[in-house]
Coordinates of C-alpha atoms in Angstrom, one line a residue:
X1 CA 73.7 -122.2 111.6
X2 CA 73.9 -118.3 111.3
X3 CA 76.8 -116.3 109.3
X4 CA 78.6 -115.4 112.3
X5 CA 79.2 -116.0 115.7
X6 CA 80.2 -114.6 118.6
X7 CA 82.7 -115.7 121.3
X8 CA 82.6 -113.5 124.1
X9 CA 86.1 -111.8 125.2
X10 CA 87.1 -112.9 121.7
X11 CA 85.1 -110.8 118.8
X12 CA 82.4 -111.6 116.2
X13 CA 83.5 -114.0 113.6
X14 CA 82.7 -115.5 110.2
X15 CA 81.2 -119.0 110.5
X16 CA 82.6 -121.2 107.3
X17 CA 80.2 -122.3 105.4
X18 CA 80.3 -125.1 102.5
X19 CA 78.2 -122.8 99.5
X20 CA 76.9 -125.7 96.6
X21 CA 77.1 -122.5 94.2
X22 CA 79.9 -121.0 92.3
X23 CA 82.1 -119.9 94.8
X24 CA 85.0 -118.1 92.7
X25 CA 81.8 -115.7 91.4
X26 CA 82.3 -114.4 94.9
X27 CA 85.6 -113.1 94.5
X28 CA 85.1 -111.6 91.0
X29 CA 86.2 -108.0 90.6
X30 CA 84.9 -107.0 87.3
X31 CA 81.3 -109.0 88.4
X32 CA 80.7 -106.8 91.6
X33 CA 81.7 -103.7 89.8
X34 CA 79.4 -104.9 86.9
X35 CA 76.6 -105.0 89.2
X36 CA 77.1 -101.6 90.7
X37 CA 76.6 -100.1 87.3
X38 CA 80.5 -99.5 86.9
X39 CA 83.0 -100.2 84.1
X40 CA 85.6 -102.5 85.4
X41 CA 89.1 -102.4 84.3
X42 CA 92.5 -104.1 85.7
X43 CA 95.9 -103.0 84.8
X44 CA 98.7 -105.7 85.4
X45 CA 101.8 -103.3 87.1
X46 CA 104.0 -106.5 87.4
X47 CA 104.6 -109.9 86.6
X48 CA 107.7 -111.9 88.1
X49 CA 108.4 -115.3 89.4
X50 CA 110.7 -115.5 92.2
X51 CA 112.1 -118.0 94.5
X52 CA 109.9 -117.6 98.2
X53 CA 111.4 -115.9 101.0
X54 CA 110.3 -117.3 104.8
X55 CA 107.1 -115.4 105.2
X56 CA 105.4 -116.8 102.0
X57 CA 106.4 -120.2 102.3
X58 CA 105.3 -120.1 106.0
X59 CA 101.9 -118.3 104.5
X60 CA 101.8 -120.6 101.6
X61 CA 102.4 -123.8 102.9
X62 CA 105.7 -124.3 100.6
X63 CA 109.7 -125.2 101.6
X64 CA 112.2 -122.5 100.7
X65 CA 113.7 -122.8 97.2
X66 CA 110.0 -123.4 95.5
X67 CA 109.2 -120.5 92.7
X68 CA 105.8 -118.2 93.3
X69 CA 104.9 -115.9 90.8
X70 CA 103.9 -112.1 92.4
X71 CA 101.2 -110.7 90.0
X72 CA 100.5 -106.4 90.8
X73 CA 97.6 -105.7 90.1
X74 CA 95.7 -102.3 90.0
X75 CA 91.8 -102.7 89.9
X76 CA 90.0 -99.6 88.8
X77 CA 85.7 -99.4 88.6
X78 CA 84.9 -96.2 85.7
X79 CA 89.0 -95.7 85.8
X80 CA 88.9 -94.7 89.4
X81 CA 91.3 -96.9 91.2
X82 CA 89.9 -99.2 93.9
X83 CA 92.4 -101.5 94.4
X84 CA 95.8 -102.7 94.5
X85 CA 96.5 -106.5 94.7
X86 CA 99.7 -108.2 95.5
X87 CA 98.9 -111.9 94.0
X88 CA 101.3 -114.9 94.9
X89 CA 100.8 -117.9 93.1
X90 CA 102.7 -121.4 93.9
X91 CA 104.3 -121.8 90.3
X92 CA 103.7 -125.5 90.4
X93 CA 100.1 -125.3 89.7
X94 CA 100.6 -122.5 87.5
X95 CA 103.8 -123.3 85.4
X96 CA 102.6 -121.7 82.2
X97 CA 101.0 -118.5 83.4
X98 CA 101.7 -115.5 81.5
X99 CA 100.8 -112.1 81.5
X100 CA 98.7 -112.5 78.3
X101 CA 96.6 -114.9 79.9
X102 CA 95.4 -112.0 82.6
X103 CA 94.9 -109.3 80.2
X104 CA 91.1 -109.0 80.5
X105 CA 89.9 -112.2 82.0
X106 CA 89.5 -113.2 85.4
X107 CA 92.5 -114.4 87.2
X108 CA 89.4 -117.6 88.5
X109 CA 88.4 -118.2 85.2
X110 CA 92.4 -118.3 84.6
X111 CA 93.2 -120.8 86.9
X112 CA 89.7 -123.0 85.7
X113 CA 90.3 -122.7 82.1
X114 CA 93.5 -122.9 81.6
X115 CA 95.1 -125.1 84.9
X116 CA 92.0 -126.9 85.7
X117 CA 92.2 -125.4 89.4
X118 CA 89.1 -124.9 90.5
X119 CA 88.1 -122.8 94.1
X120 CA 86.8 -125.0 97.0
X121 CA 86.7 -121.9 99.4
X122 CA 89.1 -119.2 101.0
X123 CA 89.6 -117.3 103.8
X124 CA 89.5 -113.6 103.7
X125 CA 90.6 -111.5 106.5
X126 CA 90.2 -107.8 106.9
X127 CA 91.5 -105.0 108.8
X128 CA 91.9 -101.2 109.0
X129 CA 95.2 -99.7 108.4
X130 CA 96.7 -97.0 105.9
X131 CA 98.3 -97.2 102.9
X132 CA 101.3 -98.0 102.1
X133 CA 103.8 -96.0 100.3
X134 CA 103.8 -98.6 97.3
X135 CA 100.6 -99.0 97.2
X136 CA 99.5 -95.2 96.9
X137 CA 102.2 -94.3 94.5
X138 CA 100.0 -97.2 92.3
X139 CA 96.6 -95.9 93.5
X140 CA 97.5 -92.2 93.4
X141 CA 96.6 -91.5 96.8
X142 CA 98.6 -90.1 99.5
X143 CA 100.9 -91.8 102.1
X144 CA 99.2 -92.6 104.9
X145 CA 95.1 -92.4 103.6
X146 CA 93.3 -95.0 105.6
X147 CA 91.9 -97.7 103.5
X148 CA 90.7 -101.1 103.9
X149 CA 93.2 -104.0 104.0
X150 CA 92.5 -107.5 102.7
X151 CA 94.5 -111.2 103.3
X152 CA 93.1 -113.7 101.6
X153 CA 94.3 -117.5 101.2
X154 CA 92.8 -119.3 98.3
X155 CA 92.4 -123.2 98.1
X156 CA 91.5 -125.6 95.5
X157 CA 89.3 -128.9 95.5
X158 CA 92.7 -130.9 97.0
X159 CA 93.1 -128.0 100.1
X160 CA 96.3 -126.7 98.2
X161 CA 96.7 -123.1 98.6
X162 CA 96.7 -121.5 95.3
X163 CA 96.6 -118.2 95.8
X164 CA 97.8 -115.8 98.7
X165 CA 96.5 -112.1 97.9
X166 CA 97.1 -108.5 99.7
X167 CA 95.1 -105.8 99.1

């Protein structure tokens, strides 16, 4: 079985494969920007938990009334910013989370470490678009500068989504 596929009429598409490797080393950050030669760095904008509106507990899988916690996340490679991350995380499987727990580590090794989650696969979906206002005030980028954007749903050894990201 190849990487992708194709349907005709329909597009070219991903073909999910079951990886016996490390998977959340895929989605590491600081690893891919390591291997590029750059200096990785993350700066936490925000940290709140709030009580999930209709579109994340339809994206989430959750009933209205749960907690999520929204983590903001700037990602910079040699202090130029690269990213902007929106992180949602289902309190229940995180109920101790804290700020201090992101501050230079992984948000994967996070979850492993210290809630015992650990990543059976996700699903990623990209597009083009532009940026949003938010997200260039945080980048430092004009309104409007096309960019790369990212949805990806992140699920544990159970299938419970534990993470829901934007970039």
């Amino acid at each position: 079985i190849g990487l992708v596929r194709r349907i005709h009429g329909k597009g070219t598409f991903v073909n999910r494969t079951n990886l016996d490797s490390d998977l959340s080393s895929c989605y590491k950050f600081g690893q891919q920007m390591r291997r590029l030669g750059r200096v990785p760095t993350t700066r936490i904008i925000s940290f709140e938990k709030k009580e999930v509106n209709a579109y994340f507990a339809e994206n989430m899988n959750l009933t209205d009334g749960e907690i999520i916690i929204k983590v903001e996340r700037l990602r910079l490679a040699d202090g130029e910013p690269m990213m902007f991350d929106q992180t949602y995380l289902p309190l229940k499987y995180f109920p101790t989370l804290s700020v201090g727990m992101l501050q230079n580590r992984s948000m994967y090794d996070v979850f492993k470490d210290e809630f015992q989650e650990d990543i059976d696969y996700a699903d990623e979906y990209f597009s083009s678009g532009v940026i949003s206002e938010c997200d260039s005030k945080a980048m430092g980028l004009p309104d409007g500068t096309p960019c790369l954007l990212l949805k990806r749903k992140t699920y544990d050894l159970q299938n419970h989504l534990i993470e829901f990201t934007l970039s």
